[in-house]
Amino acid sequence: MQFLNELRCSKKLKMENIKVGKKASRSITFTTDHVKKYAELTGDYNPVHFKEDFAKRTKFGRPIVQGGLTTGLVDALVAMDMPGPGTVFLSQNWKFIAPVFIGDTITAEVEVLSVHKSKPVTQVAITVKRLDNETVLEGEAWCYTFSLEQ
């Protein structure tokens, strides 16, 4: 039921209101519970996420959050905020620059780079940063926005 409430309460942006340069952002603080739930859903029990002794021997030095949690924040941002409800990815091209650790707060930001003249297609730049302003992910994506109007 919460899913339906969130969809009803979300901003309903019209494509004509989406302009180059427009931005939106979303933040989250990742917990051990997020990492466990993601593993339960996906099967990603990589020891770099769960085993302190293993993670200490990696270049990260401690357990990291699954990359899918980081990109999931971008998914939510694009689907709910900019371009908004009805939007799906056509393609993504991003790279992980730095790790996200359990307890980190990250903020994902998208900026509209281009809007197709005759189709509901946008190109967005994506940046995800930790509170210390270090970039953890960057890239771009092409999105298609289905109309919510019937």
GROMACS .gro file of C-alpha atoms in nm:
model
  150
    1MET     CA    1   0.000   0.000   0.000
    2GLN     CA    2   0.288   0.240   0.076
    3PHE     CA    3   0.407   0.189  -0.283
    4LEU     CA    4   0.075   0.315  -0.418
    5ASN     CA    5   0.074   0.610  -0.177
    6GLU     CA    6   0.425   0.710  -0.285
    7LEU     CA    7   0.324   0.693  -0.651
    8ARG     CA    8   0.014   0.904  -0.589
    9CYS     CA    9   0.210   1.161  -0.389
   10SER     CA   10   0.498   1.191  -0.635
   11LYS     CA   11   0.551   1.489  -0.860
   12LYS     CA   12   0.388   1.450  -1.197
   13LEU     CA   13   0.627   1.625  -1.433
   14LYS     CA   14   0.530   1.687  -1.791
   15MET     CA   15   0.797   1.643  -2.055
   16GLU     CA   16   0.759   2.005  -2.166
   17ASN     CA   17   0.870   2.110  -1.815
   18ILE     CA   18   1.191   1.909  -1.831
   19LYS     CA   19   1.465   2.141  -1.949
   20VAL     CA   20   1.838   2.109  -2.002
   21GLY     CA   21   2.017   2.200  -1.680
   22LYS     CA   22   1.733   2.095  -1.450
   23LYS     CA   23   1.856   1.896  -1.147
   24ALA     CA   24   1.720   1.672  -0.874
   25SER     CA   25   1.879   1.481  -0.589
   26ARG     CA   26   1.805   1.212  -0.333
   27SER     CA   27   1.999   1.092  -0.028
   28ILE     CA   28   2.019   0.781   0.189
   29THR     CA   29   2.228   0.652   0.478
   30PHE     CA   30   2.309   0.284   0.432
   31THR     CA   31   2.283   0.045   0.724
   32THR     CA   32   2.379  -0.315   0.784
   33ASP     CA   33   2.010  -0.396   0.741
   34HIS     CA   34   2.010  -0.253   0.386
   35VAL     CA   35   2.310  -0.471   0.297
   36LYS     CA   36   2.143  -0.782   0.444
   37LYS     CA   37   1.809  -0.717   0.271
   38TYR     CA   38   1.980  -0.656  -0.063
   39ALA     CA   39   2.168  -0.984  -0.027
   40GLU     CA   40   1.845  -1.167   0.055
   41LEU     CA   41   1.680  -1.024  -0.258
   42THR     CA   42   1.969  -1.073  -0.499
   43GLY     CA   43   2.190  -1.345  -0.355
   44ASP     CA   44   2.491  -1.108  -0.337
   45TYR     CA   45   2.661  -1.243  -0.025
   46ASN     CA   46   3.010  -1.144  -0.141
   47PRO     CA   47   3.236  -1.154   0.166
   48VAL     CA   48   3.356  -0.799   0.092
   49HIS     CA   49   3.012  -0.689   0.215
   50PHE     CA   50   2.986  -0.913   0.522
   51LYS     CA   51   3.321  -1.045   0.646
   52GLU     CA   52   3.522  -0.787   0.840
   53ASP     CA   53   3.841  -0.998   0.832
   54PHE     CA   54   3.814  -1.049   0.455
   55ALA     CA   55   3.730  -0.684   0.381
   56LYS     CA   56   4.031  -0.570   0.589
   57ARG     CA   57   4.258  -0.750   0.342
   58THR     CA   58   4.109  -0.565   0.043
   59LYS     CA   59   4.194  -0.215  -0.075
   60PHE     CA   60   3.872  -0.100   0.098
   61GLY     CA   61   3.987  -0.199   0.447
   62ARG     CA   62   3.636  -0.269   0.573
   63PRO     CA   63   3.301  -0.401   0.442
   64ILE     CA   64   3.141  -0.205   0.159
   65VAL     CA   65   2.782  -0.164   0.045
   66GLN     CA   66   2.678  -0.357  -0.267
   67GLY     CA   67   2.701  -0.145  -0.584
   68GLY     CA   68   2.337  -0.224  -0.658
   69LEU     CA   69   2.231  -0.028  -0.351
   70THR     CA   70   2.418   0.277  -0.479
   71THR     CA   71   2.271   0.247  -0.827
   72GLY     CA   72   1.929   0.172  -0.675
   73LEU     CA   73   1.927   0.524  -0.533
   74VAL     CA   74   1.986   0.652  -0.887
   75ASP     CA   75   1.700   0.432  -1.011
   76ALA     CA   76   1.464   0.585  -0.754
   77LEU     CA   77   1.581   0.937  -0.835
   78VAL     CA   78   1.517   0.897  -1.207
   79ALA     CA   79   1.189   0.708  -1.162
   80MET     CA   80   1.038   0.936  -0.899
   81ASP     CA   81   1.201   1.280  -0.925
   82MET     CA   82   1.377   1.366  -1.252
   83PRO     CA   83   1.252   1.297  -1.514
   84GLY     CA   84   0.995   1.138  -1.278
   85PRO     CA   85   0.714   0.882  -1.258
   86GLY     CA   86   0.680   0.665  -1.566
   87THR     CA   87   1.052   0.686  -1.645
   88VAL     CA   88   1.267   0.384  -1.727
   89PHE     CA   89   1.630   0.358  -1.829
   90LEU     CA   90   1.711   0.298  -2.194
   91SER     CA   91   2.083   0.277  -2.115
   92GLN     CA   92   2.330   0.359  -1.842
   93ASN     CA   93   2.702   0.423  -1.853
   94TRP     CA   94   2.853   0.477  -1.513
   95LYS     CA   95   3.159   0.385  -1.317
   96PHE     CA   96   3.228   0.334  -0.952
   97ILE     CA   97   3.495   0.580  -0.840
   98ALA     CA   98   3.512   0.505  -0.466
   99PRO     CA   99   3.350   0.262  -0.222
  100VAL     CA  100   3.039   0.325  -0.015
  101PHE     CA  101   3.070   0.195   0.341
  102ILE     CA  102   2.800   0.088   0.583
  103GLY     CA  103   2.699   0.404   0.768
  104ASP     CA  104   2.780   0.635   0.476
  105THR     CA  105   2.525   0.889   0.363
  106ILE     CA  106   2.529   0.936  -0.012
  107THR     CA  107   2.349   1.183  -0.235
  108ALA     CA  108   2.267   1.105  -0.597
  109GLU     CA  109   2.214   1.395  -0.835
  110VAL     CA  110   2.094   1.394  -1.192
  111GLU     CA  111   2.115   1.684  -1.433
  112VAL     CA  112   1.929   1.691  -1.762
  113LEU     CA  113   2.181   1.711  -2.048
  114SER     CA  114   1.941   1.685  -2.342
  115VAL     CA  115   1.573   1.642  -2.421
  116HIS     CA  116   1.463   1.481  -2.748
  117LYS     CA  117   1.246   1.717  -2.955
  118SER     CA  118   0.977   1.468  -3.054
  119LYS     CA  119   1.005   1.177  -2.807
  120PRO     CA  120   0.986   1.157  -2.426
  121VAL     CA  121   1.357   1.079  -2.409
  122THR     CA  122   1.613   1.255  -2.190
  123GLN     CA  123   1.985   1.223  -2.135
  124VAL     CA  124   2.100   1.281  -1.777
  125ALA     CA  125   2.435   1.319  -1.605
  126ILE     CA  126   2.464   1.120  -1.284
  127THR     CA  127   2.685   1.194  -0.985
  128VAL     CA  128   2.676   1.021  -0.648
  129LYS     CA  129   2.877   1.165  -0.358
  130ARG     CA  130   2.939   1.086   0.006
  131LEU     CA  131   2.888   1.351   0.273
  132ASP     CA  132   3.262   1.426   0.258
  133ASN     CA  133   3.195   1.533  -0.104
  134GLU     CA  134   3.396   1.244  -0.251
  135THR     CA  135   3.241   1.116  -0.574
  136VAL     CA  136   3.157   0.745  -0.551
  137LEU     CA  137   2.983   0.702  -0.887
  138GLU     CA  138   2.954   0.909  -1.203
  139GLY     CA  139   2.817   0.862  -1.549
  140GLU     CA  140   2.518   0.927  -1.769
  141ALA     CA  141   2.198   0.760  -1.877
  142TRP     CA  142   1.929   0.781  -2.142
  143CYS     CA  143   1.573   0.764  -2.011
  144TYR     CA  144   1.228   0.717  -2.159
  145THR     CA  145   0.925   0.860  -1.978
  146PHE     CA  146   0.587   0.696  -2.033
  147SER     CA  147   0.290   0.932  -1.996
  148LEU     CA  148   0.085   0.892  -1.679
  149GLU     CA  149  -0.212   1.053  -1.852
  150GLN     CA  150  -0.483   0.815  -1.973
   0.00000   0.00000   0.00000
